[in-house]
CSV table of C-alpha atoms in Angstrom, one decimal:
chain,number,residue,atom,x,y,z
K,1,MET,CA,-2.9,21.8,-34.5
K,2,SER,CA,-5.8,23.2,-36.3
K,3,PRO,CA,-8.6,24.9,-34.3
K,4,GLN,CA,-11.1,22.2,-35.5
K,5,THR,CA,-9.1,19.4,-33.7
K,6,GLU,CA,-8.1,21.1,-30.5
K,7,THR,CA,-9.5,19.7,-27.3
K,8,LYS,CA,-9.5,21.1,-23.8
K,9,ALA,CA,-8.9,19.2,-20.6
K,10,SER,CA,-11.8,19.0,-18.1
K,11,VAL,CA,-11.8,21.8,-15.5
K,12,GLY,CA,-12.9,19.4,-12.7
K,13,PHE,CA,-9.9,17.1,-12.6
K,14,LYS,CA,-6.2,17.8,-12.6
K,15,ALA,CA,-3.9,14.8,-13.1
K,16,GLY,CA,-0.4,14.8,-11.7
K,17,VAL,CA,2.0,13.4,-9.1
K,18,LYS,CA,1.1,14.1,-5.5
K,19,ASP,CA,3.0,14.2,-2.2
K,20,TYR,CA,2.0,11.3,0.0
K,21,LYS,CA,2.6,13.1,3.3
K,22,LEU,CA,-0.2,15.5,2.6
K,23,THR,CA,-2.7,12.7,3.1
K,24,TYR,CA,-1.0,9.7,4.7
K,25,TYR,CA,1.4,11.2,7.3
K,26,THR,CA,-0.9,11.9,10.3
K,27,PRO,CA,1.2,12.4,13.4
K,28,GLU,CA,-1.9,13.4,15.4
K,29,TYR,CA,-3.5,10.0,14.7
K,30,GLU,CA,-4.3,7.9,17.8
K,31,THR,CA,-4.3,4.2,17.0
K,32,LYS,CA,-7.4,2.1,17.6
K,33,ASP,CA,-7.9,-1.4,19.0
K,34,THR,CA,-9.1,-2.4,15.5
K,35,ASP,CA,-6.0,-1.2,13.7
K,36,ILE,CA,-3.3,-3.5,12.3
K,37,LEU,CA,0.0,-2.0,13.3
K,38,ALA,CA,3.3,-2.4,11.4
K,39,ALA,CA,6.7,-0.9,11.8
K,40,PHE,CA,9.0,-0.5,8.8
K,41,ARG,CA,12.7,0.3,8.8
K,42,VAL,CA,13.0,2.9,6.0
K,43,THR,CA,16.0,4.3,4.2
K,44,PRO,CA,14.7,7.2,2.1
K,45,GLN,CA,16.3,8.1,-1.2
K,46,PRO,CA,18.6,11.2,-1.0
K,47,GLY,CA,16.4,14.3,-0.8
K,48,VAL,CA,13.3,12.5,0.3
K,49,PRO,CA,12.2,13.5,3.8
K,50,PRO,CA,11.5,10.6,6.2
K,51,GLU,CA,7.8,11.8,6.6
K,52,GLU,CA,7.3,11.4,2.8
K,53,ALA,CA,9.0,8.0,2.8
K,54,GLY,CA,6.8,6.8,5.7
K,55,ALA,CA,3.7,8.2,4.1
K,56,ALA,CA,4.6,6.5,0.8
K,57,VAL,CA,4.6,3.1,2.7
K,58,ALA,CA,1.2,3.8,4.2
K,59,ALA,CA,-0.2,5.0,0.9
K,60,GLU,CA,1.0,2.4,-1.5
K,61,SER,CA,0.1,-0.5,0.9
K,62,SER,CA,-3.5,0.8,1.3
K,63,THR,CA,-5.5,3.2,-0.9
K,64,GLY,CA,-2.8,5.3,-2.5
K,65,THR,CA,-1.2,5.5,-5.8
K,66,TRP,CA,1.7,7.7,-7.0
K,67,THR,CA,-0.5,9.7,-9.3
K,68,THR,CA,-3.7,11.6,-9.0
K,69,VAL,CA,-6.6,9.7,-10.5
K,70,TRP,CA,-10.3,10.6,-10.9
K,71,THR,CA,-11.4,7.5,-8.9
K,72,ASP,CA,-9.8,9.0,-5.7
K,73,GLY,CA,-13.2,10.6,-5.0
K,74,LEU,CA,-15.1,7.3,-5.1
K,75,THR,CA,-13.4,5.7,-2.0
K,76,SER,CA,-13.7,6.9,1.6
K,77,LEU,CA,-10.1,7.6,2.1
K,78,ASP,CA,-10.4,8.3,5.9
K,79,ARG,CA,-12.0,4.9,6.4
K,80,TYR,CA,-9.6,2.8,4.4
K,81,LYS,CA,-6.2,4.6,4.2
K,82,GLY,CA,-3.1,3.5,6.0
K,83,ARG,CA,-1.6,6.2,8.2
K,84,CYS,CA,2.0,6.8,9.0
K,85,TYR,CA,1.5,8.1,12.5
K,86,HIS,CA,5.1,8.2,13.9
K,87,ILE,CA,8.6,8.2,12.6
K,88,GLU,CA,11.8,7.9,14.7
K,89,PRO,CA,15.4,7.8,13.7
K,90,VAL,CA,17.3,4.5,14.1
K,91,VAL,CA,20.0,5.0,16.7
K,92,GLY,CA,23.5,4.9,15.3
K,93,GLU,CA,22.4,4.8,11.6
K,94,ASP,CA,22.5,7.6,9.2
K,95,ASN,CA,19.3,8.3,7.2
K,96,GLN,CA,17.4,5.3,8.6
K,97,TYR,CA,14.1,5.6,10.3
K,98,ILE,CA,11.3,3.4,11.8
K,99,ALA,CA,8.0,4.4,10.3
K,100,TYR,CA,5.0,3.2,12.2
K,101,VAL,CA,1.9,2.6,10.1
K,102,ALA,CA,-1.7,1.9,11.2
K,103,TYR,CA,-4.0,0.1,8.8
K,104,PRO,CA,-7.8,-0.1,9.4
K,105,LEU,CA,-9.0,-3.7,9.8
K,106,ASP,CA,-11.7,-2.9,7.2
K,107,LEU,CA,-9.0,-2.5,4.5
K,108,PHE,CA,-8.4,-6.3,4.4
K,109,GLU,CA,-10.5,-9.3,3.4
K,110,GLU,CA,-12.0,-10.9,6.6
K,111,GLY,CA,-10.1,-13.9,7.7
K,112,SER,CA,-7.4,-13.7,5.0
K,113,VAL,CA,-3.9,-13.5,6.4
K,114,THR,CA,-2.6,-13.8,2.9
K,115,ASN,CA,-4.5,-10.7,1.7
K,116,MET,CA,-3.2,-8.7,4.7
K,117,PHE,CA,0.5,-9.7,4.2
K,118,THR,CA,0.3,-9.2,0.4
K,119,SER,CA,-0.9,-5.7,1.0
K,120,ILE,CA,1.5,-4.8,3.8
K,121,VAL,CA,4.6,-6.6,2.7
K,122,GLY,CA,4.4,-7.5,-0.9
K,123,LEU,CA,3.8,-4.2,-2.7
K,124,HIS,CA,6.8,-2.0,-1.7
K,125,PHE,CA,9.9,-3.2,-3.3
K,126,HIS,CA,9.7,-1.0,-6.4
K,127,ARG,CA,9.1,2.3,-4.4
K,128,LEU,CA,11.2,5.2,-5.6
K,129,ALA,CA,11.0,7.1,-2.4
K,130,MET,CA,12.9,4.4,-0.5
K,131,LYS,CA,16.4,3.2,-1.0
K,132,GLN,CA,15.7,0.3,1.5
K,133,LEU,CA,12.6,-0.9,3.3
K,134,ILE,CA,12.3,-3.7,5.9
K,135,LEU,CA,9.2,-4.8,7.8
K,136,THR,CA,10.4,-5.0,11.5
């Protein structure tokens, strides 16, 4: 490439894939009366820790995406994000866990059960972190 046509990426933004558990796995979180609570039976892909799989569920069904995007800074993540706050193994099953996720009520359209179920249930079946996912 000639020097005249070279371009340089912006210094302020670095694109890339991110770990969900850094933001969406919050074991210290105490649920609120206004949270919508869900429990998912998760079978992570080989090599994926259960915390990452649970955090992926919380992220992808709320404010997250698999890649870093510049619009991340435009939304109040702490106000709207889903949080995987607890994970426990399924007794008698190898590599299966129950991931407990809290969603803030403000994340969903008021009075729309369809919106809530579409967000929580309908957006997970192509997730690469999970081999299997069941809303329990």
